[in-house]
Amino acid sequence: MDGQQQQEELNLRWKLFKDWYDHKGGAAQIQMMGLEEDLERVQIDEQGNVQLASVRGPINAFMLAMFNGNLHPPPYSGKDQTTYDSLFNKSIFIAPQQIETEQEFDQVWDEHVDKSNHFYRGQREAVWQLYTTGQRKWIDDRLHESEESYGAFMQRMVANARTMYGGLLVKYLERIGMDPQSDIAVLSFLQHYGGPTPLQDWTFSFGNAVFFAMDGIRKEGDAEADHYFSVYHIEDSGFASADLQQIFREAIEAALPDLSERSEEWARKNGVEEAQIERARNGGFFADYILQKMGPNMVRDMASVASLMRMADNAPLNFFSDREDFPWLSFSMNNSLNIRNQRGVFLWNHHEALPTEQVGRELHLANNDSDAGYKFCRCFNINKKLEGHIRKKLNEAGITHRFIYPDPTPMEFGMDPWAFAREVYEMTRDEGRRNTSA
């Protein structure tokens, strides 16, 4: 490490320590004679560089401990939600770009607003990790104390959603042309009305992600990270191996020649003339027929909660989207106008408590010798002081609350969908608690 690098690290150590000491309760945690005097002796030159000679031993030790702590992921227990200690701590696992000015935001906007090959996710606090709604409930309501497993809980919740109120959700999905036997269709509905699921909302739209990041934004706290919200982004090509529609399509198409041949044999045995078989073959009839018949069944079977949990060792993260180019492989996700306008894509995280970026890191470690240089995704950490400018930008683009939520209560559903999703969860939770106490 050369002299400039050493100076930059010293500056960072001081910054991390002072942020913790001044704004995160650090002053109350350190009881040491002469500490205030030692802090006052620290000298910083006109370029903002900390002068090492002015840093006494105890302060240097605290700074080093703070720096080393920020090099590791937040401590995982499975029983508590965690956050990043600082923007630097987050940058070890997610590649950041700081956005401080209107000009910087406009450049990012112009670059990303029309992209269609990225997944985006907005969160209103920069230090929040990428938890699913299911994980938050599992942790906050301590469901590990009453449930056999996370997967079993989700299977039971899907089953309850299909039967509650006389099969209200099943009837609704059938009425709008969706498949009520698709677990993803059920989870998608619950997710968009506040229910806890293993799904995490991402979107193909940068503007929509910015809207979500600013929805309910608050300006509280004086620590550095308190001043930022975040928009995460991943190029979809990097996750092609996790795209379930693509996986299913490849599996079906690999089997098509053999299946088509068997279909032709069946046609011959049942008296279909050879000329008709030839026309059907050249017109793609057999292939289309097989795809239409196999696709829905494959989705039901391979994209069920039970199947996805069984796949978790090899595929702990998956993406779902109802792409128009694969109409015969629909997860029946687009079951409300809200979902369609939000241009949503779901990320499936099988784990009950480990944030998505850490699941990705563990998968990388399992397939590689180290995680040096690995980043789960990139993100923009955007200063909250730009809120007014950004809201104007969103309004000009037509990305408003009315656009994002055009259908707050699904037509003909029969009751408040938010209440329905809440009752499904509470019923499933209470079942587990009764079984445990019995």
Coordinates of C-alpha atoms in Angstrom, one line a residue:
M1 CA 0.0 0.0 0.0
D2 CA 1.5 3.3 -1.1
G3 CA 1.4 6.6 0.9
Q4 CA -1.7 7.9 -0.8
Q5 CA -3.6 4.7 -0.2
Q6 CA -2.5 4.7 3.4
Q7 CA -3.8 8.3 3.8
E8 CA -7.1 7.4 2.1
E9 CA -7.6 4.5 4.5
L10 CA -6.8 6.6 7.5
N11 CA -9.3 9.2 6.4
L12 CA -11.9 6.5 5.9
R13 CA -11.2 5.0 9.4
W14 CA -11.6 8.5 10.9
K15 CA -14.9 9.1 9.0
L16 CA -16.4 5.7 10.1
F17 CA -15.4 6.2 13.7
K18 CA -16.7 9.8 13.9
D19 CA -20.0 8.9 12.2
W20 CA -20.5 6.1 14.7
Y21 CA -19.3 8.2 17.7
D22 CA -21.3 11.4 16.9
H23 CA -24.5 10.0 15.4
K24 CA -25.0 6.3 16.4
G25 CA -24.6 6.3 20.1
G26 CA -20.9 5.6 20.1
A27 CA -20.2 8.4 22.7
A28 CA -22.4 6.7 25.2
Q29 CA -20.7 3.3 24.7
I30 CA -17.1 4.4 25.3
Q31 CA -16.2 5.2 28.9
M32 CA -12.6 6.3 28.8
M33 CA -10.7 9.0 30.7
G34 CA -9.3 11.7 28.4
L35 CA -11.2 10.6 25.3
E36 CA -12.6 14.0 24.5
E37 CA -9.2 15.6 24.8
D38 CA -7.7 12.9 22.5
L39 CA -10.5 13.6 19.9
E40 CA -9.8 17.3 20.1
R41 CA -6.1 16.7 19.4
V42 CA -6.8 15.0 16.0
Q43 CA -5.7 17.4 13.2
I44 CA -7.1 17.6 9.7
D45 CA -5.3 19.6 7.1
E46 CA -6.8 21.9 4.4
Q47 CA -7.2 18.9 2.0
G48 CA -9.2 17.0 4.5
N49 CA -6.5 14.6 5.4
V50 CA -6.2 13.3 8.9
Q51 CA -2.7 13.7 10.4
L52 CA -1.5 10.4 11.7
A53 CA 0.8 11.9 14.2
S54 CA -2.1 13.7 15.9
V55 CA -4.0 10.4 16.5
R56 CA -3.3 8.9 19.9
G57 CA -3.1 5.1 20.4
P58 CA -6.6 4.5 21.9
I59 CA -8.3 6.5 19.2
N60 CA -6.3 4.7 16.5
A61 CA -7.4 1.4 18.0
F62 CA -11.0 2.4 18.0
M63 CA -10.7 3.5 14.4
L64 CA -9.1 0.3 13.3
A65 CA -11.7 -1.8 15.0
M66 CA -14.5 0.2 13.4
F67 CA -12.8 -0.2 9.9
N68 CA -12.3 -4.0 10.3
G69 CA -15.9 -4.5 11.5
N70 CA -17.1 -2.8 8.3
L71 CA -15.2 -5.3 6.1
H72 CA -17.6 -8.1 7.1
P73 CA -21.3 -8.6 6.4
P74 CA -23.8 -7.7 9.2
P75 CA -23.8 -10.5 11.8
Y76 CA -26.3 -13.2 10.9
S77 CA -28.3 -15.0 13.6
G78 CA -31.5 -15.9 11.8
K79 CA -33.5 -14.3 14.5
D80 CA -32.9 -10.6 13.8
Q81 CA -33.1 -8.3 10.8
T82 CA -29.7 -6.6 10.2
T83 CA -28.7 -3.5 8.3
Y84 CA -25.4 -2.3 6.9
D85 CA -23.3 -0.3 9.4
S86 CA -22.4 2.3 6.8
L87 CA -22.3 3.1 3.1
F88 CA -18.7 1.8 3.1
N89 CA -19.9 -1.5 4.7
K90 CA -22.5 -1.9 2.0
S91 CA -20.0 -1.2 -0.7
I92 CA -18.1 -4.3 0.2
F93 CA -21.0 -6.4 -1.1
I94 CA -22.8 -4.1 -3.5
A95 CA -21.1 -1.9 -6.0
P96 CA -22.2 1.7 -5.3
Q97 CA -22.4 5.0 -7.2
Q98 CA -23.1 8.1 -5.1
I99 CA -25.6 10.6 -6.6
E100 CA -25.3 14.0 -5.0
T101 CA -26.4 16.6 -7.5
E102 CA -29.3 17.2 -9.9
Q103 CA -26.9 16.9 -12.8
E104 CA -25.6 13.5 -11.6
F105 CA -29.2 12.2 -11.2
D106 CA -30.2 13.5 -14.7
Q107 CA -27.3 11.7 -16.2
V108 CA -28.3 8.4 -14.6
W109 CA -31.9 9.0 -15.5
D110 CA -31.1 9.5 -19.2
E111 CA -28.9 6.4 -19.2
H112 CA -31.4 4.1 -17.5
V113 CA -35.0 5.4 -18.1
D114 CA -35.4 3.5 -21.4
K115 CA -33.4 0.4 -20.6
S116 CA -35.4 -2.8 -20.8
N117 CA -32.6 -5.3 -20.0
H118 CA -32.1 -4.5 -16.4
F119 CA -33.9 -5.4 -13.2
Y120 CA -34.3 -2.5 -10.7
R121 CA -35.4 -2.3 -7.1
G122 CA -35.9 0.8 -5.0
Q123 CA -35.5 1.0 -1.1
R124 CA -36.0 4.2 0.9
E125 CA -33.1 3.6 3.2
A126 CA -29.6 3.0 1.9
V127 CA -28.5 0.7 4.7
W128 CA -31.5 -1.7 4.4
Q129 CA -30.5 -5.2 3.2
L130 CA -32.5 -7.0 0.5
Y131 CA -35.0 -8.9 2.7
T132 CA -38.3 -10.4 1.4
T133 CA -41.6 -9.7 3.1
G134 CA -41.7 -13.4 4.1
Q135 CA -38.3 -13.1 5.8
R136 CA -39.3 -10.0 7.7
K137 CA -42.4 -11.7 9.1
W138 CA -40.5 -14.9 9.8
I139 CA -38.0 -12.9 11.9
D140 CA -40.3 -10.3 13.5
D141 CA -43.0 -12.8 14.5
R142 CA -40.4 -15.4 15.5
L143 CA -42.1 -18.1 13.4
H144 CA -39.0 -20.3 13.8
E145 CA -40.4 -21.1 17.2
S146 CA -43.7 -22.5 15.9
E147 CA -43.0 -23.7 12.4
E148 CA -41.4 -26.9 11.1
S149 CA -39.8 -25.0 8.2
Y150 CA -40.1 -21.9 6.1
G151 CA -41.1 -23.9 3.1
A152 CA -43.8 -25.8 5.0
F153 CA -45.2 -22.5 6.3
M154 CA -45.4 -21.1 2.7
Q155 CA -47.0 -24.2 1.3
R156 CA -49.7 -24.0 4.0
M157 CA -50.2 -20.3 3.4
V158 CA -50.8 -20.9 -0.3
A159 CA -53.3 -23.7 0.5
N160 CA -55.1 -21.4 2.9
A161 CA -55.3 -18.6 0.3
R162 CA -57.0 -20.9 -2.1
T163 CA -59.7 -22.0 0.4
M164 CA -60.4 -18.9 2.5
Y165 CA -63.8 -17.2 2.0
G166 CA -65.1 -20.1 0.0
G167 CA -62.3 -20.0 -2.5
L168 CA -62.6 -16.3 -3.3
L169 CA -59.1 -16.0 -4.7
V170 CA -59.5 -19.1 -6.9
K171 CA -62.7 -17.7 -8.4
Y172 CA -61.1 -14.4 -9.0
L173 CA -58.1 -15.8 -10.8
E174 CA -60.3 -18.1 -12.9
R175 CA -62.5 -15.1 -13.8
I176 CA -59.6 -13.0 -15.1
G177 CA -58.0 -15.9 -17.1
M178 CA -55.2 -16.8 -14.6
D179 CA -54.3 -20.2 -13.3
P180 CA -55.3 -20.6 -9.6
Q181 CA -53.3 -23.8 -9.4
S182 CA -50.0 -21.9 -10.0
D183 CA -48.4 -21.2 -6.6
I184 CA -46.7 -18.2 -8.1
A185 CA -50.1 -16.7 -9.1
V186 CA -51.3 -17.0 -5.5
L187 CA -48.0 -15.7 -4.0
S188 CA -48.0 -12.8 -6.5
F189 CA -51.4 -11.7 -5.5
L190 CA -50.6 -11.9 -1.8
Q191 CA -47.3 -10.1 -2.3
H192 CA -48.9 -7.1 -4.0
Y193 CA -51.4 -6.7 -1.2
G194 CA -49.0 -6.8 1.7
G195 CA -48.8 -10.5 2.3
P196 CA -45.4 -12.1 3.4
T197 CA -43.9 -14.3 0.7
P198 CA -40.5 -15.5 -0.5
L199 CA -40.9 -13.1 -3.5
Q200 CA -39.0 -9.8 -3.8
D201 CA -40.3 -7.1 -6.1
W202 CA -38.0 -5.9 -8.8
T203 CA -39.0 -4.1 -12.0
F204 CA -37.8 -3.7 -15.6
S205 CA -38.4 0.1 -15.2
F206 CA -35.8 2.4 -13.6
G207 CA -38.4 5.1 -13.1
N208 CA -40.8 2.8 -11.3
A209 CA -37.9 1.7 -9.0
V210 CA -37.1 5.4 -8.2
F211 CA -40.8 5.9 -7.4
F212 CA -40.8 2.9 -4.9
A213 CA -37.6 4.1 -3.3
M214 CA -39.2 7.5 -2.6
D215 CA -42.6 6.1 -1.5
G216 CA -42.8 7.0 2.2
I217 CA -39.3 8.5 2.3
R218 CA -38.3 10.1 5.6
K219 CA -35.4 12.4 6.5
E220 CA -34.4 11.2 10.0
G221 CA -31.0 10.9 11.6
D222 CA -27.7 12.6 11.1
A223 CA -25.4 9.7 10.2
E224 CA -24.1 9.7 6.7
A225 CA -26.3 6.8 5.4
D226 CA -29.4 8.5 6.8
H227 CA -29.2 11.0 3.9
Y228 CA -29.6 8.5 1.1
F229 CA -32.1 6.1 -0.5
S230 CA -31.0 3.4 -3.0
V231 CA -31.9 2.0 -6.4
Y232 CA -30.4 -1.4 -7.1
H233 CA -29.8 -2.7 -10.6
I234 CA -28.8 -6.0 -12.3
E235 CA -28.3 -6.6 -16.0
D236 CA -30.7 -9.4 -16.7
S237 CA -28.2 -11.3 -18.8
G238 CA -26.2 -11.9 -15.7
F239 CA -29.1 -13.9 -14.3
A240 CA -30.1 -15.8 -17.4
S241 CA -29.4 -19.1 -15.6
A242 CA -31.9 -18.1 -12.9
D243 CA -34.7 -17.2 -15.3
L244 CA -37.3 -19.9 -14.7
Q245 CA -39.2 -19.3 -17.9
Q246 CA -36.0 -19.7 -19.9
I247 CA -35.1 -22.8 -18.0
F248 CA -38.5 -24.3 -18.6
R249 CA -38.4 -23.4 -22.3
E250 CA -35.1 -25.0 -22.8
A251 CA -36.2 -28.2 -21.1
I252 CA -39.4 -28.4 -23.2
E253 CA -37.7 -27.6 -26.5
A254 CA -35.0 -30.1 -25.8
A255 CA -37.7 -32.8 -25.6
L256 CA -39.8 -31.5 -28.5
P257 CA -38.3 -33.7 -31.3
D258 CA -39.0 -36.9 -29.4
L259 CA -42.4 -35.7 -28.2
S260 CA -43.4 -34.6 -31.7
E261 CA -42.4 -37.9 -33.2
R262 CA -44.5 -39.7 -30.6
S263 CA -47.4 -37.3 -31.4
E264 CA -47.1 -38.2 -35.1
E265 CA -47.1 -42.0 -34.2
W266 CA -50.3 -41.4 -32.2
A267 CA -51.9 -39.6 -35.1
R268 CA -51.1 -42.5 -37.5
K269 CA -52.4 -45.1 -35.1
N270 CA -55.7 -43.1 -34.9
G271 CA -56.2 -43.0 -38.6
V272 CA -54.9 -39.5 -39.5
E273 CA -53.8 -39.4 -43.1
E274 CA -50.1 -38.9 -43.8
A275 CA -50.7 -35.7 -45.8
Q276 CA -52.4 -34.1 -42.8
I277 CA -49.6 -35.2 -40.6
E278 CA -47.1 -33.6 -43.0
R279 CA -49.0 -30.4 -43.0
A280 CA -49.2 -30.4 -39.2
R281 CA -45.5 -31.0 -39.0
N282 CA -44.5 -28.2 -41.4
G283 CA -46.9 -25.8 -39.8
G284 CA -45.5 -26.5 -36.3
F285 CA -48.8 -27.9 -35.1
F286 CA -47.3 -30.7 -33.1
A287 CA -44.8 -28.4 -31.4
D288 CA -47.4 -25.7 -30.6
Y289 CA -49.7 -28.3 -29.2
I290 CA -47.1 -29.9 -27.0
L291 CA -45.9 -26.5 -25.7
Q292 CA -49.5 -25.4 -24.9
K293 CA -50.2 -28.7 -23.1
M294 CA -46.9 -29.1 -21.3
G295 CA -46.2 -25.4 -20.4
P296 CA -48.9 -24.9 -17.8
N297 CA -48.3 -28.3 -16.1
M298 CA -44.6 -27.6 -16.0
V299 CA -45.2 -24.3 -14.3
R300 CA -47.5 -25.8 -11.8
D301 CA -45.1 -28.6 -10.9
M302 CA -41.7 -27.0 -11.2
A303 CA -42.6 -23.6 -9.9
S304 CA -44.5 -24.8 -6.9
V305 CA -43.3 -23.8 -3.4
A306 CA -42.4 -27.4 -2.7
S307 CA -40.3 -27.8 -5.9
L308 CA -38.6 -24.5 -5.5
M309 CA -37.6 -25.4 -2.0
R310 CA -36.2 -28.7 -3.1
M311 CA -34.2 -26.9 -5.8
A312 CA -32.7 -24.5 -3.2
D313 CA -29.3 -26.1 -2.9
N314 CA -28.5 -25.6 -6.6
A315 CA -30.9 -22.7 -7.3
P316 CA -31.4 -20.6 -4.2
L317 CA -32.4 -17.5 -6.2
N318 CA -34.7 -17.5 -9.2
F319 CA -36.4 -14.8 -11.3
F320 CA -40.0 -14.9 -12.5
S321 CA -41.6 -12.8 -15.1
D322 CA -44.6 -13.3 -17.4
R323 CA -42.8 -12.5 -20.7
E324 CA -45.0 -12.1 -23.7
D325 CA -42.6 -14.1 -25.9
F326 CA -43.3 -17.2 -23.8
P327 CA -47.2 -17.1 -23.5
W328 CA -47.4 -20.9 -22.9
L329 CA -45.1 -20.5 -19.8
S330 CA -47.1 -18.1 -17.8
F331 CA -46.8 -17.9 -14.0
S332 CA -50.2 -16.0 -14.0
M333 CA -48.4 -13.2 -12.1
N334 CA -50.1 -10.3 -13.9
N335 CA -53.3 -10.7 -12.0
S336 CA -54.0 -7.0 -11.4
L337 CA -53.5 -3.7 -13.2
N338 CA -51.0 -2.7 -10.6
I339 CA -48.7 -5.6 -11.4
R340 CA -48.9 -4.8 -15.2
N341 CA -48.1 -1.1 -14.8
Q342 CA -45.3 -1.8 -12.4
R343 CA -43.5 -4.0 -15.0
G344 CA -42.7 -6.4 -12.2
V345 CA -40.2 -9.2 -12.1
F346 CA -40.1 -11.4 -9.0
L347 CA -36.9 -12.7 -7.4
W348 CA -37.4 -15.8 -5.3
N349 CA -35.2 -16.2 -2.2
H350 CA -35.6 -19.6 -0.6
H351 CA -33.9 -18.7 2.7
E352 CA -36.0 -17.9 5.7
A353 CA -33.7 -15.1 7.1
L354 CA -30.6 -14.5 4.9
P355 CA -30.8 -11.3 2.8
T356 CA -30.8 -11.8 -0.9
E357 CA -27.3 -10.4 -1.5
Q358 CA -25.9 -12.7 1.1
V359 CA -27.6 -15.7 -0.4
G360 CA -26.0 -14.7 -3.7
R361 CA -22.6 -14.3 -2.0
E362 CA -22.8 -17.8 -0.4
L363 CA -23.7 -19.3 -3.8
H364 CA -20.7 -17.6 -5.4
L365 CA -18.5 -18.9 -2.6
A366 CA -19.8 -22.4 -3.1
N367 CA -18.8 -22.2 -6.8
N368 CA -15.5 -20.4 -6.4
D369 CA -12.5 -20.4 -4.2
S370 CA -13.2 -16.9 -2.8
D371 CA -15.5 -14.0 -3.0
A372 CA -12.8 -11.4 -3.7
G373 CA -14.2 -8.8 -6.0
Y374 CA -17.7 -10.3 -6.0
K375 CA -20.6 -7.9 -5.9
F376 CA -24.2 -9.2 -6.0
C377 CA -25.4 -6.1 -7.9
R378 CA -24.9 -2.4 -8.4
C379 CA -26.8 0.4 -6.8
F380 CA -27.2 4.2 -6.8
N381 CA -27.1 5.8 -3.4
I382 CA -29.2 8.9 -4.0
N383 CA -29.1 11.9 -1.7
K384 CA -32.6 12.6 -0.2
K385 CA -32.1 16.3 -0.7
L386 CA -32.8 15.7 -4.4
E387 CA -36.4 14.6 -3.6
G388 CA -38.1 17.7 -5.1
H389 CA -36.1 17.5 -8.4
I390 CA -36.7 13.8 -8.7
R391 CA -40.5 14.0 -8.0
K392 CA -40.8 16.6 -10.8
K393 CA -38.9 14.2 -13.1
L394 CA -41.2 11.3 -12.2
N395 CA -44.4 13.5 -12.7
E396 CA -43.2 14.6 -16.1
A397 CA -42.7 10.9 -17.1
G398 CA -46.2 10.1 -15.9
I399 CA -44.9 7.9 -13.0
T400 CA -47.4 8.9 -10.4
H401 CA -49.2 7.1 -7.6
R402 CA -52.2 6.8 -9.8
F403 CA -50.1 5.2 -12.5
I404 CA -48.4 2.7 -10.2
Y405 CA -51.6 1.8 -8.3
P406 CA -54.4 2.1 -10.8
D407 CA -56.4 -0.7 -9.3
P408 CA -56.0 -0.5 -5.4
T409 CA -59.0 -2.9 -5.0
P410 CA -59.2 -5.5 -7.8
M411 CA -62.5 -5.3 -9.6
E412 CA -64.9 -8.1 -8.7
F413 CA -62.6 -9.6 -6.1
G414 CA -65.3 -9.4 -3.4
M415 CA -63.5 -7.8 -0.5
D416 CA -60.5 -5.6 0.5
P417 CA -57.5 -7.5 -0.9
W418 CA -55.2 -6.0 1.7
A419 CA -57.4 -7.4 4.4
F420 CA -57.6 -10.8 2.6
A421 CA -53.8 -11.1 2.4
R422 CA -53.4 -10.1 6.1
E423 CA -56.0 -12.7 7.2
V424 CA -54.4 -15.4 5.1
Y425 CA -51.1 -14.8 6.9
E426 CA -52.6 -14.5 10.4
M427 CA -54.6 -17.7 9.9
T428 CA -51.5 -19.6 8.8
R429 CA -49.4 -18.1 11.6
D430 CA -52.0 -18.9 14.3
E431 CA -52.4 -22.5 13.0
G432 CA -48.7 -23.1 13.6
R433 CA -48.8 -21.6 17.0
R434 CA -51.8 -23.7 18.1
N435 CA -50.0 -26.9 16.8
T436 CA -46.9 -26.0 18.8
S437 CA -48.8 -25.4 22.0
A438 CA -51.0 -28.5 21.7

